[in-house]
Amino acid sequence: ELLVALFFLSLAVISPNRSDGVLELIENGTIVTALENVNLEELTFKKRHINQSVSTTVKFRINSLPTPTWSFKWLLDGHELKVTRYTSTLPSKPGNVYTTELESDSSVNLTLHLQDKGLIAGNYTVVFSDASGATPDSSISGFVNAPPILPLFSKDRRVLEGDRLSLFCEVTGYPKPSQVHWFFAYIQPDMMEDKSALAEARDRLEELVLNSNVSRFITNSVTNDQLLFTELPSDYNGLYKCKVDGDDGGDETLILVNVKDRWAALWPFVGIVIEVTVLVTAILLYERHQMRSKPTKTDVVTGQTTAVAASPNIKRTSAAQVQQNNTAVPVITPDPNADVNVEGNRTTGVEFGSAKHDELRQRGASRC
């Protein structure tokens, strides 16, 4: 069935002049591509890309004169495509996908224009409808051809050991290639940034051998266009290449997969914890040593007492002087019958008390 489909597809590509009576395919389109050098880390290789400065067209003919009830619907690979329709003057910026119409005596030339980001290879189908019913609905397909192009992986893929990893080499271009081929070369984890190691790995790339326990191929639009690892082992750390071939040229792309140890992110934290532990232990030991070498309060008091007793220069206080200092001053009770002055003080008591105090001071001074 696949061979039959490819046979009819080749007829469509080689013989574009097809018609269903109302619509007729006049010319298919072709996207211009080129190879250029690209970089992945320290690796340089040639990669195919679309030349967006060159537009392309697909031309149809409608074998009927236009009427106000005409309408068009466009499909790209079976999915509806938004196309701007111009029937008269073309603006300076018509857009990336649009159509123009040119009337002749008994037909209309319908041209689909693709440019810039609208340059997508594939099967373009136009569905013609006449709301008046004068012309039956009809459709026809045209093709925009391009060599197969693979995506560019500008950065390496970092993944933890044992995690899931999916590498998808999506193929654009038309017609599609039959299969995507995968290649692999192992690189030691500590050599992933070494330029010579990367170049050496590229030279020894070999076709990838799957381990059915951890990896398998998945087919999306092209056979084996996706590589899936359910649990990525460290043995698959290194350089990958996916490659496709086509009649008008092929393409290839490189992928770096960096498998990290699951506990690699924990080691810096463990190192910090160890450093802090050592630092705190050193501080505690130092403080403990300082506390042991410093004299206690009891030792200080004992030392001072001993020093006072042993010093011959310190004068001893006489018992008489101590007794004099401890002598209490008698309290004089004022006479309740004494006269009171204007301020409310008892005159006789105050004077007597003052005289008594003066006498006591004089006695103390004479004894000294």
Short mmCIF file of C-alpha atoms in Angstrom, two decimals:
data_model
loop_
_atom_site.label_atom_id
_atom_site.label_comp_id
_atom_site.label_asym_id
_atom_site.label_seq_id
_atom_site.Cartn_x
_atom_site.Cartn_y
_atom_site.Cartn_z
CA GLU A 1 0.00 0.00 0.00
CA LEU A 2 2.86 2.36 0.78
CA LEU A 3 4.45 1.68 -2.60
CA VAL A 4 1.16 2.36 -4.39
CA ALA A 5 0.74 5.63 -2.54
CA LEU A 6 4.28 6.68 -3.40
CA PHE A 7 3.64 5.78 -7.05
CA PHE A 8 0.60 8.02 -7.31
CA LEU A 9 2.41 10.73 -5.39
CA SER A 10 5.28 10.63 -7.86
CA LEU A 11 2.80 10.95 -10.70
CA ALA A 12 1.37 14.03 -9.05
CA VAL A 13 4.79 15.59 -8.63
CA ILE A 14 6.10 14.73 -12.07
CA SER A 15 2.88 15.51 -13.97
CA PRO A 16 1.38 18.63 -12.39
CA ASN A 17 -1.24 19.26 -15.12
CA ARG A 18 -4.22 17.55 -13.52
CA SER A 19 -7.87 18.59 -13.68
CA ASP A 20 -11.22 17.61 -12.26
CA GLY A 21 -13.13 19.61 -14.88
CA VAL A 22 -13.55 22.83 -12.91
CA LEU A 23 -10.09 23.16 -11.30
CA GLU A 24 -6.77 22.39 -12.94
CA LEU A 25 -3.26 22.24 -11.46
CA ILE A 26 -0.82 24.17 -13.63
CA GLU A 27 2.43 24.23 -11.65
CA ASN A 28 3.78 22.97 -8.32
CA GLY A 29 6.05 25.05 -6.12
CA THR A 30 9.60 24.48 -4.90
CA ILE A 31 11.29 25.89 -1.81
CA VAL A 32 14.90 26.92 -2.22
CA THR A 33 17.25 25.54 0.44
CA ALA A 34 20.98 25.80 1.11
CA LEU A 35 23.65 24.28 3.33
CA GLU A 36 25.50 26.45 5.84
CA ASN A 37 27.93 25.92 8.70
CA VAL A 38 26.40 25.87 12.17
CA ASN A 39 27.92 25.38 15.62
CA LEU A 40 27.00 23.10 18.49
CA GLU A 41 29.25 23.86 21.46
CA GLU A 42 32.73 23.33 19.92
CA LEU A 43 31.50 21.36 16.88
CA THR A 44 30.95 22.84 13.42
CA PHE A 45 28.91 21.00 10.81
CA LYS A 46 26.83 21.72 7.69
CA LYS A 47 23.09 22.12 8.17
CA ARG A 48 20.34 22.64 5.61
CA HIS A 49 18.02 25.63 5.97
CA ILE A 50 15.28 27.38 3.98
CA ASN A 51 16.21 30.47 1.99
CA GLN A 52 13.34 32.72 3.09
CA SER A 53 14.36 35.51 0.73
CA VAL A 54 13.07 33.47 -2.24
CA SER A 55 9.29 33.02 -2.48
CA THR A 56 7.43 30.24 -4.28
CA THR A 57 4.03 29.79 -5.93
CA VAL A 58 1.52 27.08 -6.78
CA LYS A 59 -0.62 27.80 -9.85
CA PHE A 60 -4.15 26.61 -10.62
CA ARG A 61 -6.70 27.33 -13.33
CA ILE A 62 -10.45 27.66 -12.78
CA ASN A 63 -12.25 26.65 -15.96
CA SER A 64 -15.15 29.00 -15.36
CA LEU A 65 -15.72 32.73 -15.12
CA PRO A 66 -15.84 34.15 -11.59
CA THR A 67 -19.10 35.11 -9.92
CA PRO A 68 -19.79 36.96 -6.64
CA THR A 69 -20.82 33.66 -5.06
CA TRP A 70 -17.41 32.04 -5.40
CA SER A 71 -15.51 31.00 -2.25
CA PHE A 72 -12.27 29.15 -1.60
CA LYS A 73 -11.08 26.98 1.26
CA TRP A 74 -7.44 25.96 1.61
CA LEU A 75 -5.92 22.94 3.35
CA LEU A 76 -2.27 22.21 4.16
CA ASP A 77 -1.66 18.49 4.70
CA GLY A 78 -5.34 18.12 5.56
CA HIS A 79 -5.46 21.01 8.05
CA GLU A 80 -7.27 24.26 7.32
CA LEU A 81 -4.97 27.08 6.23
CA LYS A 82 -5.71 30.79 6.47
CA VAL A 83 -5.10 32.43 3.08
CA THR A 84 -5.71 36.08 2.17
CA ARG A 85 -7.52 36.49 -1.16
CA TYR A 86 -6.79 39.44 -3.48
CA THR A 87 -8.92 39.91 -6.59
CA SER A 88 -7.62 43.32 -7.67
CA THR A 89 -4.72 45.54 -6.63
CA LEU A 90 -2.05 43.88 -4.50
CA PRO A 91 -0.95 45.89 -1.40
CA SER A 92 2.69 46.56 -0.56
CA LYS A 93 2.56 44.05 2.31
CA PRO A 94 0.19 41.29 1.25
CA GLY A 95 1.27 38.82 3.95
CA ASN A 96 3.07 35.49 3.97
CA VAL A 97 0.27 33.39 2.41
CA TYR A 98 -2.11 34.89 -0.14
CA THR A 99 -3.72 34.31 -3.56
CA THR A 100 -4.10 36.40 -6.68
CA GLU A 101 -6.56 35.93 -9.55
CA LEU A 102 -6.11 36.78 -13.22
CA GLU A 103 -9.06 36.47 -15.59
CA SER A 104 -8.79 35.35 -19.20
CA ASP A 105 -11.49 34.78 -21.84
CA SER A 106 -13.18 31.80 -20.23
CA SER A 107 -11.11 30.94 -17.14
CA VAL A 108 -9.33 32.37 -14.13
CA ASN A 109 -5.69 31.76 -13.20
CA LEU A 110 -5.46 31.28 -9.42
CA THR A 111 -1.98 31.59 -7.87
CA LEU A 112 -1.04 30.70 -4.30
CA HIS A 113 1.91 32.76 -3.04
CA LEU A 114 4.18 31.63 -0.18
CA GLN A 115 6.97 33.77 1.26
CA ASP A 116 9.03 34.33 4.38
CA LYS A 117 7.59 32.29 7.28
CA GLY A 118 4.85 30.99 5.03
CA LEU A 119 7.37 28.84 3.16
CA ILE A 120 6.18 25.42 4.26
CA ALA A 121 6.54 22.33 2.12
CA GLY A 122 3.58 20.01 1.79
CA ASN A 123 0.28 19.22 0.11
CA TYR A 124 -1.86 22.31 -0.61
CA THR A 125 -5.49 21.59 -1.45
CA VAL A 126 -7.96 24.19 -2.70
CA VAL A 127 -11.69 23.54 -2.27
CA PHE A 128 -13.83 25.57 -4.69
CA SER A 129 -17.45 26.32 -3.79
CA ASP A 130 -20.21 28.17 -5.65
CA ALA A 131 -23.02 29.20 -3.32
CA SER A 132 -25.40 29.73 -6.25
CA GLY A 133 -25.15 26.07 -7.21
CA ALA A 134 -24.35 26.91 -10.84
CA THR A 135 -20.99 25.14 -10.49
CA PRO A 136 -20.56 21.99 -8.38
CA ASP A 137 -18.05 21.99 -5.53
CA SER A 138 -14.64 20.65 -6.49
CA SER A 139 -11.10 20.41 -5.08
CA ILE A 140 -7.60 19.78 -6.31
CA SER A 141 -4.16 19.52 -4.70
CA GLY A 142 -0.84 21.09 -5.53
CA PHE A 143 2.52 20.45 -3.92
CA VAL A 144 5.33 22.58 -2.57
CA ASN A 145 8.49 20.48 -2.68
CA ALA A 146 11.61 20.83 -0.54
CA PRO A 147 14.48 18.58 0.54
CA PRO A 148 14.10 17.12 4.05
CA ILE A 149 15.22 19.44 6.84
CA LEU A 150 15.93 18.49 10.45
CA PRO A 151 15.78 20.77 13.52
CA LEU A 152 18.86 22.45 14.97
CA PHE A 153 19.69 21.64 18.60
CA SER A 154 21.73 24.67 19.63
CA LYS A 155 22.24 23.54 23.26
CA ASP A 156 23.10 20.24 24.87
CA ARG A 157 20.46 18.20 26.64
CA ARG A 158 21.11 17.84 30.37
CA VAL A 159 19.36 15.00 32.15
CA LEU A 160 19.78 13.10 35.41
CA GLU A 161 20.76 9.47 35.30
CA GLY A 162 17.67 7.26 35.36
CA ASP A 163 15.31 9.98 34.11
CA ARG A 164 13.20 9.90 30.95
CA LEU A 165 14.65 11.46 27.78
CA SER A 166 13.02 12.02 24.38
CA LEU A 167 14.95 13.14 21.28
CA PHE A 168 12.64 14.17 18.43
CA CYS A 169 14.11 14.74 14.96
CA GLU A 170 11.04 16.23 13.28
CA VAL A 171 11.37 16.21 9.50
CA THR A 172 10.07 19.08 7.40
CA GLY A 173 10.08 18.98 3.61
CA TYR A 174 8.13 17.27 0.88
CA PRO A 175 8.06 14.48 -0.03
CA LYS A 176 9.01 12.91 3.31
CA PRO A 177 12.02 10.58 3.53
CA SER A 178 11.46 6.92 4.26
CA GLN A 179 13.31 6.81 7.59
CA VAL A 180 15.42 8.69 10.14
CA HIS A 181 18.79 7.10 10.94
CA TRP A 182 20.40 7.48 14.37
CA PHE A 183 24.10 7.40 15.32
CA PHE A 184 25.89 7.58 18.69
CA ALA A 185 29.39 7.98 20.19
CA TYR A 186 30.11 7.75 23.91
CA ILE A 187 31.94 10.60 25.68
CA GLN A 188 33.17 10.54 29.26
CA PRO A 189 31.14 12.96 31.43
CA ASP A 190 34.22 14.96 32.47
CA MET A 191 35.21 15.44 28.79
CA MET A 192 31.94 16.93 27.55
CA GLU A 193 33.46 20.42 27.24
CA ASP A 194 36.74 19.27 25.71
CA LYS A 195 36.95 20.35 22.06
CA SER A 196 39.26 17.53 21.00
CA ALA A 197 37.06 14.93 22.73
CA LEU A 198 33.99 16.21 20.87
CA ALA A 199 35.79 16.15 17.53
CA GLU A 200 37.07 12.63 18.20
CA ALA A 201 33.55 11.48 19.11
CA ARG A 202 32.19 12.84 15.85
CA ASP A 203 34.74 10.81 13.89
CA ARG A 204 33.70 7.54 15.55
CA LEU A 205 29.92 7.91 15.34
CA GLU A 206 28.28 4.54 14.75
CA GLU A 207 24.70 3.49 14.14
CA LEU A 208 22.83 3.42 17.42
CA VAL A 209 22.09 -0.01 18.87
CA LEU A 210 19.00 0.04 21.04
CA ASN A 211 18.75 -1.50 24.48
CA SER A 212 15.19 -2.78 24.56
CA ASN A 213 15.09 -2.42 28.35
CA VAL A 214 15.62 1.35 28.38
CA SER A 215 15.21 2.71 24.81
CA ARG A 216 13.04 2.42 21.71
CA PHE A 217 12.13 4.23 18.48
CA ILE A 218 8.79 5.97 17.95
CA THR A 219 7.31 6.89 14.57
CA ASN A 220 5.39 10.14 14.14
CA SER A 221 5.45 11.53 10.59
CA VAL A 222 8.56 9.59 9.51
CA THR A 223 9.75 6.16 10.59
CA ASN A 224 11.98 6.29 13.70
CA ASP A 225 11.88 10.08 13.95
CA GLN A 226 11.80 9.94 17.77
CA LEU A 227 14.22 8.24 20.17
CA LEU A 228 12.87 7.56 23.66
CA PHE A 229 14.76 6.51 26.79
CA THR A 230 12.49 5.41 29.62
CA GLU A 231 15.40 5.32 32.09
CA LEU A 232 18.54 6.91 30.71
CA PRO A 233 21.73 5.13 31.88
CA SER A 234 25.10 6.87 32.12
CA ASP A 235 26.37 4.63 29.28
CA TYR A 236 24.42 6.81 26.83
CA ASN A 237 26.26 10.02 27.68
CA GLY A 238 27.74 11.52 24.52
CA LEU A 239 27.11 12.69 20.97
CA TYR A 240 24.05 11.74 18.87
CA LYS A 241 23.33 12.31 15.20
CA CYS A 242 20.10 11.88 13.27
CA LYS A 243 20.23 11.84 9.48
CA VAL A 244 17.79 11.72 6.55
CA ASP A 245 18.26 11.28 2.82
CA GLY A 246 16.25 12.68 -0.09
CA ASP A 247 16.30 12.87 -3.86
CA ASP A 248 17.19 16.57 -3.76
CA GLY A 249 19.63 16.24 -0.88
CA GLY A 250 19.58 15.17 2.73
CA ASP A 251 20.23 16.70 6.11
CA GLU A 252 21.75 15.82 9.46
CA THR A 253 21.85 17.32 12.93
CA LEU A 254 23.94 16.72 16.06
CA ILE A 255 22.73 16.45 19.66
CA LEU A 256 24.84 16.47 22.82
CA VAL A 257 23.35 14.54 25.76
CA ASN A 258 24.95 15.25 29.14
CA VAL A 259 23.94 12.60 31.69
CA LYS A 260 24.43 13.93 35.23
CA ASP A 261 24.85 11.88 38.37
CA ARG A 262 21.58 11.99 40.30
CA TRP A 263 23.40 13.07 43.46
CA ALA A 264 25.71 15.52 41.72
CA ALA A 265 23.65 18.52 42.82
CA LEU A 266 23.84 17.34 46.46
CA TRP A 267 27.63 17.23 46.77
CA PRO A 268 28.16 21.03 46.94
CA PHE A 269 25.58 21.23 49.73
CA VAL A 270 27.28 18.40 51.63
CA GLY A 271 30.61 20.21 51.28
CA ILE A 272 29.13 23.42 52.72
CA VAL A 273 27.64 21.51 55.68
CA ILE A 274 31.02 19.90 56.42
CA GLU A 275 32.82 23.26 56.27
CA VAL A 276 30.31 24.87 58.64
CA THR A 277 30.56 21.91 61.04
CA VAL A 278 34.37 22.14 61.15
CA LEU A 279 34.23 25.91 61.70
CA VAL A 280 31.71 25.67 64.57
CA THR A 281 33.73 22.87 66.21
CA ALA A 282 36.91 24.96 66.04
CA ILE A 283 35.15 27.94 67.62
CA LEU A 284 33.75 25.81 70.46
CA LEU A 285 37.15 24.26 71.20
CA TYR A 286 38.78 27.68 71.24
CA GLU A 287 36.17 29.08 73.65
CA ARG A 288 36.56 26.07 75.92
CA HIS A 289 40.33 26.53 76.01
CA GLN A 290 39.92 30.22 76.86
CA MET A 291 37.53 29.42 79.71
CA ARG A 292 39.98 26.91 81.23
CA SER A 293 42.96 29.29 81.09
CA LYS A 294 41.08 32.27 82.62
CA PRO A 295 41.15 32.43 86.57
CA THR A 296 37.83 32.03 88.39
CA LYS A 297 36.28 34.67 90.69
CA THR A 298 37.10 32.67 93.86
CA ASP A 299 40.74 32.46 92.81
CA VAL A 300 40.85 36.22 92.32
CA VAL A 301 39.42 36.99 95.80
CA THR A 302 41.75 34.50 97.52
CA GLY A 303 44.72 35.94 95.72
CA GLN A 304 43.87 39.48 96.80
CA THR A 305 43.45 38.45 100.47
CA THR A 306 46.79 36.68 100.51
CA ALA A 307 48.48 39.67 98.95
CA VAL A 308 47.12 42.05 101.58
CA ALA A 309 48.21 39.82 104.45
CA ALA A 310 51.71 39.36 103.10
CA SER A 311 52.49 43.00 102.24
CA PRO A 312 54.53 44.86 104.92
CA ASN A 313 53.70 48.28 103.51
CA ILE A 314 50.04 48.17 104.37
CA LYS A 315 49.26 50.03 107.65
CA ARG A 316 47.12 48.22 110.20
CA THR A 317 44.07 50.01 111.50
CA SER A 318 44.19 50.55 115.27
CA ALA A 319 41.44 49.20 117.47
CA ALA A 320 40.91 52.63 118.95
CA GLN A 321 40.39 54.17 115.54
CA VAL A 322 37.93 51.45 114.60
CA GLN A 323 36.14 52.00 117.90
CA GLN A 324 36.07 55.74 117.27
CA ASN A 325 34.64 55.28 113.82
CA ASN A 326 32.01 52.96 115.16
CA THR A 327 30.99 55.38 117.93
CA ALA A 328 27.39 56.37 117.41
CA VAL A 329 26.37 59.97 117.59
CA PRO A 330 23.76 60.40 120.36
CA VAL A 331 20.42 61.66 119.29
CA ILE A 332 19.28 64.75 121.19
CA THR A 333 15.58 64.83 121.93
CA PRO A 334 14.35 68.40 121.83
CA ASP A 335 12.53 69.89 124.82
CA PRO A 336 8.84 70.05 124.11
CA ASN A 337 8.60 73.20 126.28
CA ALA A 338 11.15 75.11 124.23
CA ASP A 339 10.15 78.26 122.38
CA VAL A 340 9.27 78.04 118.70
CA ASN A 341 10.55 80.63 116.23
CA VAL A 342 8.65 82.13 113.31
CA GLU A 343 9.57 79.32 110.86
CA GLY A 344 8.19 76.73 113.23
CA ASN A 345 11.58 75.47 114.63
CA ARG A 346 12.17 75.06 118.30
CA THR A 347 14.87 77.64 118.95
CA THR A 348 16.46 76.22 122.08
CA GLY A 349 16.56 72.64 120.81
CA VAL A 350 18.09 73.53 117.52
CA GLU A 351 20.83 75.63 119.04
CA PHE A 352 21.61 72.97 121.63
CA GLY A 353 21.78 70.28 119.02
CA SER A 354 24.13 72.29 116.84
CA ALA A 355 26.43 73.04 119.74
CA LYS A 356 26.52 69.39 120.75
CA HIS A 357 27.46 68.32 117.25
CA ASP A 358 30.27 70.84 117.11
CA GLU A 359 31.64 69.56 120.40
CA LEU A 360 31.66 65.99 119.16
CA ARG A 361 33.47 66.95 115.96
CA GLN A 362 36.17 68.73 117.94
CA ARG A 363 36.73 65.70 120.20
CA GLY A 364 37.12 63.46 117.19
CA ALA A 365 39.63 65.79 115.58
CA SER A 366 41.76 66.01 118.71
CA ARG A 367 41.95 62.23 119.00
CA CYS A 368 43.13 61.91 115.41
#
